[in-house]
Amino acid sequence: MRLDVVTIFPEYLDPLRAALLGRAIDRGLIEIGVHDLRDWTHDVHRAVDDAPYGGGPGMVMKPQIWGDALDQVCGEHTRLVVPTPAGRPFTQQLAHEYAAEKHLVFACGRYEGIDQRVITDAARRMPVDEVSIGDYVLVGGEAAVLVMVEAVVRLLPGVLGNARSAEEDSFSDGLLEGPSYTRPEVWRELAVPEVLRSGNHALIDRWRRDQALERTVERRPELISALPDGSLDKHDRAL
Ligand code: 6GU
């Protein structure tokens, strides 16, 4: 998979080369390009924004510069992702879709956003998603790109050490993951739940399922309502 990011703050994307993602690059599992939007400016001031039509606060990123940048960075097999708090929610399902793509391009807006015609024009040639990572406002899309790339790349074959860890994640069965414990058996007078030391794997699976259900009901009740019909088995307690 190839990933390209266009931004006015290329150094903000340096963490893409660290840790898990850095190892995926070194092992040839992904290629990453980070591009400075100002490389496509023409004027001496390298201006990327201008006042909004219709008035109002803030500035809007100019379409010509973005158009030239995307013409060069996007290709035959590109899916374009535009981070914005006004986008559709980024979910584990969308992460799985992105993990199946050949080429993702992330277009990071700052200020009050990018002239909408850039998105309309790109969508004439490629799939385009305006995507939000949550119901809060960031200054720009860069931090959202770090979040999305990490969620996508860890799903690629060979990136995680243990293939089961991606399958058993929170959300893979529509529920939050329950708690985990390791040695010692008692720490600060807190004991590890007895069932986990029982060696009875049917009982342990049942207990983990109950913990996941309980935690999901408590913290994210809307996820329970969204479960597909038949997801709750006959042993699941009434919720
Ligand atoms: Cl994707 N971008 C920005 N600027 N703010 C956000 C966001 C994205 N998702 C939530 N807030």
mmCIF file of C-alpha atoms and ligand atoms in Angstrom:
data_model
loop_
_atom_site.group_PDB
_atom_site.id
_atom_site.type_symbol
_atom_site.label_atom_id
_atom_site.label_comp_id
_atom_site.label_asym_id
_atom_site.label_seq_id
_atom_site.Cartn_x
_atom_site.Cartn_y
_atom_site.Cartn_z
ATOM 1 C CA MET A 1 0.000 0.000 0.000
ATOM 2 C CA ARG A 2 1.126 3.552 -0.730
ATOM 3 C CA LEU A 3 0.110 6.539 1.436
ATOM 4 C CA ASP A 4 0.631 10.200 0.521
ATOM 5 C CA VAL A 5 -0.127 13.214 2.703
ATOM 6 C CA VAL A 6 -0.345 16.815 1.445
ATOM 7 C CA THR A 7 -0.033 19.431 4.208
ATOM 8 C CA ILE A 8 1.389 22.854 5.008
ATOM 9 C CA PHE A 9 3.042 21.274 8.088
ATOM 10 C CA PRO A 10 5.035 18.302 6.742
ATOM 11 C CA GLU A 11 7.063 18.010 9.995
ATOM 12 C CA TYR A 12 3.800 17.298 11.843
ATOM 13 C CA LEU A 13 3.739 13.946 10.024
ATOM 14 C CA ASP A 14 7.219 12.873 11.228
ATOM 15 C CA PRO A 15 5.668 10.369 13.694
ATOM 16 C CA LEU A 16 4.511 8.332 10.674
ATOM 17 C CA ARG A 17 8.121 7.151 10.432
ATOM 18 C CA ALA A 18 8.339 6.069 14.098
ATOM 19 C CA ALA A 19 7.564 2.820 15.915
ATOM 20 C CA LEU A 20 4.999 0.476 14.331
ATOM 21 C CA LEU A 21 4.659 2.543 11.145
ATOM 22 C CA GLY A 22 8.419 2.974 10.754
ATOM 23 C CA ARG A 23 8.870 -0.787 10.982
ATOM 24 C CA ALA A 24 6.157 -1.315 8.344
ATOM 25 C CA ILE A 25 8.088 1.054 6.028
ATOM 26 C CA ASP A 26 11.446 -0.623 6.719
ATOM 27 C CA ARG A 27 9.915 -4.009 5.926
ATOM 28 C CA GLY A 28 8.445 -2.766 2.623
ATOM 29 C CA LEU A 29 4.819 -3.249 3.723
ATOM 30 C CA ILE A 30 3.923 0.425 3.102
ATOM 31 C CA GLU A 31 5.416 3.411 1.296
ATOM 32 C CA ILE A 32 4.748 6.903 2.652
ATOM 33 C CA GLY A 33 5.162 10.274 0.933
ATOM 34 C CA VAL A 34 4.685 13.609 2.737
ATOM 35 C CA HIS A 35 4.352 16.692 0.527
ATOM 36 C CA ASP A 36 4.467 20.410 1.360
ATOM 37 C CA LEU A 37 1.427 22.091 -0.216
ATOM 38 C CA ARG A 38 3.481 25.283 -0.596
ATOM 39 C CA ASP A 39 5.615 23.527 -3.226
ATOM 40 C CA TRP A 40 2.636 24.125 -5.564
ATOM 41 C CA THR A 41 2.296 27.877 -4.856
ATOM 42 C CA HIS A 42 3.251 30.354 -7.568
ATOM 43 C CA ASP A 43 3.470 33.713 -5.762
ATOM 44 C CA VAL A 44 6.407 35.085 -3.804
ATOM 45 C CA HIS A 45 4.399 34.935 -0.559
ATOM 46 C CA ARG A 46 3.558 31.240 -1.108
ATOM 47 C CA ALA A 47 -0.035 32.046 -0.051
ATOM 48 C CA VAL A 48 -2.358 29.061 0.333
ATOM 49 C CA ASP A 49 -5.467 30.783 1.714
ATOM 50 C CA ASP A 50 -7.803 33.683 1.031
ATOM 51 C CA ALA A 51 -10.907 35.345 2.517
ATOM 52 C CA PRO A 52 -14.165 33.386 2.332
ATOM 53 C CA TYR A 53 -16.839 34.332 -0.223
ATOM 54 C CA GLY A 54 -19.909 35.478 1.694
ATOM 55 C CA GLY A 55 -17.806 36.834 4.535
ATOM 56 C CA GLY A 56 -17.231 35.422 7.996
ATOM 57 C CA PRO A 57 -14.216 34.613 10.149
ATOM 58 C CA GLY A 58 -11.114 32.714 9.117
ATOM 59 C CA MET A 59 -9.591 31.898 5.760
ATOM 60 C CA VAL A 60 -10.275 29.270 3.100
ATOM 61 C CA MET A 61 -7.579 27.301 1.277
ATOM 62 C CA LYS A 62 -7.342 28.311 -2.387
ATOM 63 C CA PRO A 63 -8.478 25.813 -5.019
ATOM 64 C CA GLN A 64 -5.791 26.236 -7.715
ATOM 65 C CA ILE A 65 -2.903 25.159 -5.456
ATOM 66 C CA TRP A 66 -4.794 22.139 -4.124
ATOM 67 C CA GLY A 67 -5.871 21.229 -7.671
ATOM 68 C CA ASP A 68 -2.278 21.223 -8.948
ATOM 69 C CA ALA A 69 -1.031 19.295 -5.891
ATOM 70 C CA LEU A 70 -3.693 16.592 -6.174
ATOM 71 C CA ASP A 71 -3.218 16.310 -9.967
ATOM 72 C CA GLN A 72 0.399 15.408 -9.276
ATOM 73 C CA VAL A 73 0.034 13.236 -6.167
ATOM 74 C CA CYS A 74 -3.117 11.279 -7.098
ATOM 75 C CA GLY A 75 -3.040 8.448 -9.620
ATOM 76 C CA GLU A 76 -5.085 5.772 -11.338
ATOM 77 C CA HIS A 77 -5.907 3.849 -8.125
ATOM 78 C CA THR A 78 -6.233 6.652 -5.575
ATOM 79 C CA ARG A 79 -8.873 6.974 -2.851
ATOM 80 C CA LEU A 80 -8.730 10.556 -1.560
ATOM 81 C CA VAL A 81 -9.383 11.240 2.133
ATOM 82 C CA VAL A 82 -10.076 14.795 3.335
ATOM 83 C CA PRO A 83 -10.047 15.105 7.151
ATOM 84 C CA THR A 84 -12.684 17.543 8.406
ATOM 85 C CA PRO A 85 -14.896 17.803 11.496
ATOM 86 C CA ALA A 86 -17.774 18.051 8.976
ATOM 87 C CA GLY A 87 -16.997 14.590 7.562
ATOM 88 C CA ARG A 88 -18.522 11.131 7.949
ATOM 89 C CA PRO A 89 -17.284 9.275 11.036
ATOM 90 C CA PHE A 90 -14.021 7.324 10.783
ATOM 91 C CA THR A 91 -14.805 3.851 12.133
ATOM 92 C CA GLN A 92 -13.119 0.456 12.352
ATOM 93 C CA GLN A 93 -15.193 -0.555 9.314
ATOM 94 C CA LEU A 94 -13.768 2.355 7.293
ATOM 95 C CA ALA A 95 -10.255 1.430 8.533
ATOM 96 C CA HIS A 96 -10.793 -2.070 7.087
ATOM 97 C CA GLU A 97 -11.952 -0.558 3.761
ATOM 98 C CA TYR A 98 -8.880 1.675 3.603
ATOM 99 C CA ALA A 99 -6.615 -1.274 4.443
ATOM 100 C CA ALA A 100 -7.825 -2.904 1.197
ATOM 101 C CA GLU A 101 -6.870 0.107 -0.998
ATOM 102 C CA LYS A 102 -3.738 0.369 -3.154
ATOM 103 C CA HIS A 103 -3.236 4.122 -2.706
ATOM 104 C CA LEU A 104 -4.598 6.556 -0.123
ATOM 105 C CA VAL A 105 -4.000 10.309 -0.404
ATOM 106 C CA PHE A 106 -4.770 12.503 2.623
ATOM 107 C CA ALA A 107 -5.405 16.210 1.911
ATOM 108 C CA CYS A 108 -4.909 18.155 5.160
ATOM 109 C CA GLY A 109 -6.831 21.392 5.389
ATOM 110 C CA ARG A 110 -6.101 24.114 7.903
ATOM 111 C CA TYR A 111 -7.979 27.322 8.723
ATOM 112 C CA GLU A 112 -11.679 27.097 7.873
ATOM 113 C CA GLY A 113 -11.189 24.353 5.307
ATOM 114 C CA ILE A 114 -10.489 23.854 1.606
ATOM 115 C CA ASP A 115 -12.544 25.470 -1.198
ATOM 116 C CA GLN A 116 -15.284 22.860 -1.721
ATOM 117 C CA ARG A 117 -14.691 22.802 -5.506
ATOM 118 C CA VAL A 118 -11.413 20.940 -4.879
ATOM 119 C CA ILE A 119 -13.416 18.027 -3.448
ATOM 120 C CA THR A 120 -16.121 18.269 -6.148
ATOM 121 C CA ASP A 121 -13.488 18.261 -8.898
ATOM 122 C CA ALA A 122 -11.458 15.364 -7.463
ATOM 123 C CA ALA A 123 -14.656 13.312 -7.107
ATOM 124 C CA ARG A 124 -15.054 13.486 -10.901
ATOM 125 C CA ARG A 125 -12.001 11.216 -11.188
ATOM 126 C CA MET A 126 -11.694 9.198 -7.960
ATOM 127 C CA PRO A 127 -13.511 8.142 -4.796
ATOM 128 C CA VAL A 128 -13.329 10.951 -2.200
ATOM 129 C CA ASP A 129 -14.292 10.781 1.482
ATOM 130 C CA GLU A 130 -14.559 13.741 3.826
ATOM 131 C CA VAL A 131 -13.925 12.066 7.182
ATOM 132 C CA SER A 132 -14.074 13.122 10.861
ATOM 133 C CA ILE A 133 -12.305 11.285 13.709
ATOM 134 C CA GLY A 134 -14.757 12.463 16.378
ATOM 135 C CA ASP A 135 -17.095 15.131 17.643
ATOM 136 C CA TYR A 136 -14.555 17.784 18.582
ATOM 137 C CA VAL A 137 -12.627 20.343 16.551
ATOM 138 C CA LEU A 138 -8.919 20.149 15.736
ATOM 139 C CA VAL A 139 -6.896 23.003 14.237
ATOM 140 C CA GLY A 140 -6.161 20.974 11.118
ATOM 141 C CA GLY A 141 -6.313 17.499 9.618
ATOM 142 C CA GLU A 142 -2.722 16.434 10.434
ATOM 143 C CA ALA A 143 -3.397 14.827 13.826
ATOM 144 C CA ALA A 144 -6.432 13.075 12.313
ATOM 145 C CA VAL A 145 -4.205 11.613 9.577
ATOM 146 C CA LEU A 146 -1.828 10.192 12.212
ATOM 147 C CA VAL A 147 -4.827 8.549 13.884
ATOM 148 C CA MET A 148 -6.299 7.128 10.662
ATOM 149 C CA VAL A 149 -2.995 5.860 9.230
ATOM 150 C CA GLU A 150 -2.189 4.027 12.472
ATOM 151 C CA ALA A 151 -5.646 2.411 12.530
ATOM 152 C CA VAL A 152 -5.292 1.311 8.881
ATOM 153 C CA VAL A 153 -1.673 0.150 8.812
ATOM 154 C CA ARG A 154 -2.010 -2.132 11.850
ATOM 155 C CA LEU A 155 -4.637 -4.087 9.865
ATOM 156 C CA LEU A 156 -2.226 -4.873 6.998
ATOM 157 C CA PRO A 157 -0.961 -8.456 6.858
ATOM 158 C CA GLY A 158 2.417 -8.799 8.586
ATOM 159 C CA VAL A 159 2.309 -5.495 10.498
ATOM 160 C CA LEU A 160 1.151 -6.836 13.867
ATOM 161 C CA GLY A 161 3.211 -9.588 15.454
ATOM 162 C CA ASN A 162 0.155 -11.566 16.473
ATOM 163 C CA ALA A 163 -2.493 -11.881 13.733
ATOM 164 C CA ARG A 164 -5.152 -12.675 16.323
ATOM 165 C CA SER A 165 -4.777 -9.336 18.087
ATOM 166 C CA ALA A 166 -6.474 -7.465 15.200
ATOM 167 C CA GLU A 167 -9.325 -9.995 15.082
ATOM 168 C CA GLU A 168 -9.999 -9.798 18.816
ATOM 169 C CA ASP A 169 -9.992 -5.996 19.038
ATOM 170 C CA SER A 170 -12.674 -3.859 20.501
ATOM 171 C CA PHE A 171 -15.267 -3.407 17.709
ATOM 172 C CA SER A 172 -14.450 -6.602 15.797
ATOM 173 C CA ASP A 173 -17.555 -8.177 17.395
ATOM 174 C CA GLY A 174 -19.302 -4.816 17.870
ATOM 175 C CA LEU A 175 -18.449 -4.718 21.588
ATOM 176 C CA LEU A 176 -15.779 -2.967 23.669
ATOM 177 C CA GLU A 177 -12.999 -5.227 24.930
ATOM 178 C CA GLY A 178 -13.105 -6.149 28.594
ATOM 179 C CA PRO A 179 -10.219 -5.812 31.099
ATOM 180 C CA SER A 180 -6.832 -7.592 30.914
ATOM 181 C CA TYR A 181 -4.490 -8.742 33.697
ATOM 182 C CA THR A 182 -0.953 -10.055 34.024
ATOM 183 C CA ARG A 183 1.337 -11.097 36.899
ATOM 184 C CA PRO A 184 1.516 -10.698 39.848
ATOM 185 C CA GLU A 185 -1.611 -12.482 41.037
ATOM 186 C CA VAL A 186 -2.098 -9.883 43.820
ATOM 187 C CA TRP A 187 -0.894 -6.298 43.480
ATOM 188 C CA ARG A 188 -1.602 -3.586 46.087
ATOM 189 C CA GLU A 189 -4.130 -5.982 47.590
ATOM 190 C CA LEU A 190 -5.980 -6.262 44.274
ATOM 191 C CA ALA A 191 -6.370 -9.842 43.044
ATOM 192 C CA VAL A 192 -6.682 -11.007 39.451
ATOM 193 C CA PRO A 193 -10.216 -12.420 38.896
ATOM 194 C CA GLU A 194 -10.146 -16.076 39.970
ATOM 195 C CA VAL A 195 -11.797 -17.366 36.776
ATOM 196 C CA LEU A 196 -8.787 -16.271 34.677
ATOM 197 C CA ARG A 197 -6.579 -18.613 36.723
ATOM 198 C CA SER A 198 -9.013 -21.537 36.567
ATOM 199 C CA GLY A 199 -7.669 -23.035 33.344
ATOM 200 C CA ASN A 200 -11.289 -23.600 32.250
ATOM 201 C CA HIS A 201 -11.284 -21.997 28.809
ATOM 202 C CA ALA A 202 -15.028 -22.278 28.201
ATOM 203 C CA LEU A 203 -15.601 -20.482 31.499
ATOM 204 C CA ILE A 204 -12.945 -17.867 30.654
ATOM 205 C CA ASP A 205 -14.521 -17.154 27.231
ATOM 206 C CA ARG A 206 -17.937 -16.789 28.880
ATOM 207 C CA TRP A 207 -16.532 -14.430 31.548
ATOM 208 C CA ARG A 208 -14.764 -12.287 28.932
ATOM 209 C CA ARG A 209 -17.950 -12.048 26.888
ATOM 210 C CA ASP A 210 -19.904 -10.938 29.989
ATOM 211 C CA GLN A 211 -17.253 -8.337 30.817
ATOM 212 C CA ALA A 212 -17.359 -6.990 27.251
ATOM 213 C CA LEU A 213 -21.164 -6.775 27.333
ATOM 214 C CA GLU A 214 -21.208 -5.112 30.760
ATOM 215 C CA ARG A 215 -18.596 -2.537 29.763
ATOM 216 C CA THR A 216 -20.360 -1.780 26.469
ATOM 217 C CA VAL A 217 -23.773 -1.335 28.151
ATOM 218 C CA GLU A 218 -22.172 1.015 30.679
ATOM 219 C CA ARG A 219 -19.949 3.101 28.365
ATOM 220 C CA ARG A 220 -21.404 2.842 24.857
ATOM 221 C CA PRO A 221 -25.057 1.722 25.047
ATOM 222 C CA GLU A 222 -25.638 2.850 21.446
ATOM 223 C CA LEU A 223 -23.281 0.051 20.297
ATOM 224 C CA ILE A 224 -25.644 -2.538 21.828
ATOM 225 C CA SER A 225 -28.601 -1.125 19.869
ATOM 226 C CA ALA A 226 -26.492 -1.264 16.696
ATOM 227 C CA LEU A 227 -25.596 -4.976 16.984
ATOM 228 C CA PRO A 228 -26.890 -7.033 14.040
ATOM 229 C CA ASP A 229 -29.835 -9.370 14.789
ATOM 230 C CA GLY A 230 -28.618 -12.624 16.286
ATOM 231 C CA SER A 231 -25.358 -11.196 17.751
ATOM 232 C CA LEU A 232 -26.455 -11.868 21.332
ATOM 233 C CA ASP A 233 -26.266 -15.576 22.181
ATOM 234 C CA LYS A 234 -28.623 -17.456 24.489
ATOM 235 C CA HIS A 235 -26.169 -17.161 27.384
ATOM 236 C CA ASP A 236 -25.852 -13.392 27.138
ATOM 237 C CA ARG A 237 -27.610 -11.837 30.091
ATOM 238 C CA ALA A 238 -30.666 -9.651 29.501
ATOM 239 C CA LEU A 239 -29.329 -6.132 28.890
HETATM 240 CL CL1 6GU B 1 -10.652 14.823 10.563
HETATM 241 N N1 6GU B 1 -10.169 17.355 11.152
HETATM 242 C C1 6GU B 1 -10.272 18.415 11.952
HETATM 243 N N2 6GU B 1 -9.691 19.561 11.595
HETATM 244 N N3 6GU B 1 -10.941 18.424 13.090
HETATM 245 C C2 6GU B 1 -11.514 17.279 13.428
HETATM 246 C C3 6GU B 1 -11.442 16.135 12.651
HETATM 247 C C4 6GU B 1 -10.748 16.197 11.511
HETATM 248 N N4 6GU B 1 -12.127 15.150 13.257
HETATM 249 C C5 6GU B 1 -12.597 15.682 14.355
HETATM 250 N N5 6GU B 1 -12.246 16.974 14.465
#
